[in-house]
CSV table of C-alpha atoms in Angstrom, one decimal:
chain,number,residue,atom,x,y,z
A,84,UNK,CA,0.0,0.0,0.0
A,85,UNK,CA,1.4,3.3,-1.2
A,86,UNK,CA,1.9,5.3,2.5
A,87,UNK,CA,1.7,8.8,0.5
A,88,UNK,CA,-1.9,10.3,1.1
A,89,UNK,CA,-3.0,12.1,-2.3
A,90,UNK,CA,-3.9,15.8,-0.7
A,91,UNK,CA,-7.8,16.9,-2.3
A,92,UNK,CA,-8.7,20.6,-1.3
A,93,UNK,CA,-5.7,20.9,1.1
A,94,UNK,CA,-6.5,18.3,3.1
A,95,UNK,CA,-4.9,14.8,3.5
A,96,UNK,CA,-7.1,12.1,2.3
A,97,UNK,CA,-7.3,8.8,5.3
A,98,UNK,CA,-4.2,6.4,4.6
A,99,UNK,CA,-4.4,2.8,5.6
A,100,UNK,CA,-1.3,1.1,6.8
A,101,UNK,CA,-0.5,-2.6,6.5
A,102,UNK,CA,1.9,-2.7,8.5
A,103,UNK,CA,1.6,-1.8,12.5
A,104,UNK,CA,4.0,-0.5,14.9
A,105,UNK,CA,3.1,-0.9,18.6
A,106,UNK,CA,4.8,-0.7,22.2
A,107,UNK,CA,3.9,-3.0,24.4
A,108,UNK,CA,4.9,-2.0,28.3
A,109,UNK,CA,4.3,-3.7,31.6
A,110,UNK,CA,1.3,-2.7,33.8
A,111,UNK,CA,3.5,-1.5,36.4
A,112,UNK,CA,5.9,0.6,35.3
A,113,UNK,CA,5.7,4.2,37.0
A,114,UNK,CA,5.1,7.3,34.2
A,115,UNK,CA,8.4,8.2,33.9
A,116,UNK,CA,9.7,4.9,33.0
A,117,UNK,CA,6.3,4.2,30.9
A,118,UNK,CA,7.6,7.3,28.6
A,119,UNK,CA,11.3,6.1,29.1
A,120,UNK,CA,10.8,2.7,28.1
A,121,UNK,CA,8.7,3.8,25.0
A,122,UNK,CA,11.5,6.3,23.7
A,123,UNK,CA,14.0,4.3,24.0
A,124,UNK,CA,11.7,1.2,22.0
A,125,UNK,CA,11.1,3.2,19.3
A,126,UNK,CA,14.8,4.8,18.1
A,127,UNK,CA,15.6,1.1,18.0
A,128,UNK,CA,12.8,0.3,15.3
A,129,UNK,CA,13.7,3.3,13.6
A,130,UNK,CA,17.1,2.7,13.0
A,131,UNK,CA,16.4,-1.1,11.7
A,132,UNK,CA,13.4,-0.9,10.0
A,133,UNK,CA,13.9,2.3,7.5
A,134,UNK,CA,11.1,2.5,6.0
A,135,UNK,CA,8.7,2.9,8.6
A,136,UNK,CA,10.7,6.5,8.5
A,137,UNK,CA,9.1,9.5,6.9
A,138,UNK,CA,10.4,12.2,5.0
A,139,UNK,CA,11.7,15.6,7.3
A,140,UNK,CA,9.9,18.2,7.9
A,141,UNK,CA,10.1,22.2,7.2
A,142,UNK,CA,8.2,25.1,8.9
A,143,UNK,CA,6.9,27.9,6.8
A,144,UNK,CA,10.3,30.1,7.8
A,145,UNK,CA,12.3,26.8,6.2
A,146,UNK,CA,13.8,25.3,9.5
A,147,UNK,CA,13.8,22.1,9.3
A,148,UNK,CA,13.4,19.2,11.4
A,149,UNK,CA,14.0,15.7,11.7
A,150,UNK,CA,11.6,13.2,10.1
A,151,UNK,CA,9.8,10.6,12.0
A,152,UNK,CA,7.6,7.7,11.6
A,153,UNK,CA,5.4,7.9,9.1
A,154,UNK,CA,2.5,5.5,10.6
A,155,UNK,CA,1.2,6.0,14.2
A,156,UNK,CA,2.8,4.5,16.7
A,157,UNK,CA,0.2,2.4,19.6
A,158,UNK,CA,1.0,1.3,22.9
A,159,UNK,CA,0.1,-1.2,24.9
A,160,UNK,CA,0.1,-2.4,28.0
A,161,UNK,CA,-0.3,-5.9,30.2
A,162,UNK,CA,1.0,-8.4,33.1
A,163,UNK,CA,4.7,-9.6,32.8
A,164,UNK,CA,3.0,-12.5,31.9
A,165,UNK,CA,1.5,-11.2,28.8
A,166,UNK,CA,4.8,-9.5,27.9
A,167,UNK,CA,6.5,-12.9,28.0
A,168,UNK,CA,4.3,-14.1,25.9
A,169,UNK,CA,4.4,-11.3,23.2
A,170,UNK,CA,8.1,-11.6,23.1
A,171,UNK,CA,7.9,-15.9,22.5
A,172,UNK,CA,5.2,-14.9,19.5
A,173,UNK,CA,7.2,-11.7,18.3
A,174,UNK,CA,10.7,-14.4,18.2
A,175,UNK,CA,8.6,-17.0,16.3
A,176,UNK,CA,7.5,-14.6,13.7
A,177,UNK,CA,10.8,-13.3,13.5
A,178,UNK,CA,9.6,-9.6,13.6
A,179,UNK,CA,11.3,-6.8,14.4
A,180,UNK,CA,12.0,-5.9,17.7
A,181,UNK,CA,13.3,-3.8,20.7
A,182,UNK,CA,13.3,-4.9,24.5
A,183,UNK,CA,14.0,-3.1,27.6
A,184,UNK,CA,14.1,-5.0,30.5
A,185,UNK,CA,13.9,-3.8,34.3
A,186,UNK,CA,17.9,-4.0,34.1
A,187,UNK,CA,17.8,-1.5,32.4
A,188,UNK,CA,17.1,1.3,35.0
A,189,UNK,CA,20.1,0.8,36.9
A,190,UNK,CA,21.9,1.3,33.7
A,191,UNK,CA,23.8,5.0,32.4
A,192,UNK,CA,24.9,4.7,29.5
A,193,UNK,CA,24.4,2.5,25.7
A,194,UNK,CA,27.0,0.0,26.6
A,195,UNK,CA,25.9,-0.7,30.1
A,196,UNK,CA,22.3,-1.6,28.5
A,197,UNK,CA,23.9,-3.9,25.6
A,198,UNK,CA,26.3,-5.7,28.3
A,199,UNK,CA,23.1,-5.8,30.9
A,200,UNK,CA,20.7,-7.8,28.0
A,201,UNK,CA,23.9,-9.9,27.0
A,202,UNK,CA,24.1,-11.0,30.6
A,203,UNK,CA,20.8,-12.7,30.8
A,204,UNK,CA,19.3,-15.9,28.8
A,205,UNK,CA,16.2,-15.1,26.5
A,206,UNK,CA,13.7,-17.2,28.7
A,207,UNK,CA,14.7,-15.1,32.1
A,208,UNK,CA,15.1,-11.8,30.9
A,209,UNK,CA,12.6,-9.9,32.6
A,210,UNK,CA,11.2,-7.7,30.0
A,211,UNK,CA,9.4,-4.3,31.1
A,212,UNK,CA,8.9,-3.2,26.9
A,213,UNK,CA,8.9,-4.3,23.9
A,214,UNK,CA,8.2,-2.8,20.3
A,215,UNK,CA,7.7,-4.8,17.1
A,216,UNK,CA,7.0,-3.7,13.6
A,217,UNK,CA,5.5,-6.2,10.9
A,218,UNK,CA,2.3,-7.0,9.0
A,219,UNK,CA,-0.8,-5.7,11.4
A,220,UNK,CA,-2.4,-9.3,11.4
A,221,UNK,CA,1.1,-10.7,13.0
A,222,UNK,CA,1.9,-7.7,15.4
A,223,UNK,CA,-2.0,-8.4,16.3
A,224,UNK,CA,-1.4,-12.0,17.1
A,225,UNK,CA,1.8,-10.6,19.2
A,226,UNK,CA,0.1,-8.5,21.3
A,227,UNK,CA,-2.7,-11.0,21.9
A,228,UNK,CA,-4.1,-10.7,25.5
A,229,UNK,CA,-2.8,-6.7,25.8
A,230,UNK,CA,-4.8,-4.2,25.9
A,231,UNK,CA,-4.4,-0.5,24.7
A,232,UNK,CA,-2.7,1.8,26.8
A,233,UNK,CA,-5.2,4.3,28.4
């Protein structure tokens, strides 16, 4: 599906995506690690997955800005039970995919977070986020059981 909306009378005609990107984050994360978790989920599909990137952006004065996804972005939330599961359906479908795990927030620094993850086996890491992009019928069956985020 072309992701371009034809404009009619200066306004941008509904686009339907195929594809879906979603955020899935634990039930009971605090806000600030909610919003933490979710930008740091993200950058990682955007730098992997190119084309879910849009073209930059320019006010009216010509400053310009940096592009980002061109598809909405939904978050959801559930147990650490549910989030298990998501990440054993999001391997098996071999989608695209960030993690953060609780780890994580005793962490400073990019390096620290890679050597944190590399320290724990797939089946125990005890995941707090997780963001996959793919074909909306398989990120569906991914996030089966979560709900969206209120």
């Amino acid at each position: 599906m072309n992701a371009e909306a034809p404009v009619h009378d200066g306004a941008a005609a509904p686009v339907r995506f195929d594809t879906k990107i979603a955020v899935l984050l634990r039930e009971d994360l605090e806000t600030w690690q909610r919003l933490n978790v979710t930008a740091f989920l993200v950058s990682g599909l955007g730098s992997q997955v190119p084309e879910v990137i849009g073209e930059p952006y320019e006010d009216a004065d010509g400053v310009p800005y940096l592009p980002m996804f061109r598809q909405p972005v939904l978050v959801f939330e559930g147990t650490k039970e549910t989030l298990t599961a998501a990440h054993a359906r999001a391997l098996s479908r071999a989608l695209p995919r960030a993690l953060f795990t609780s780890d994580l927030f005793a962490t400073g620094h990019d390096g620290a977070n890679r050597a944190a993850v590399r320290a724990v086996g797939t089946a125990e890491l005890d995941l707090v986020g997780l963001a996959v992009h793919g074909p909306k019928n398989a990120v569906d069956k991914v996030l089966k059981g979560a709900r969206m985020h209120p």
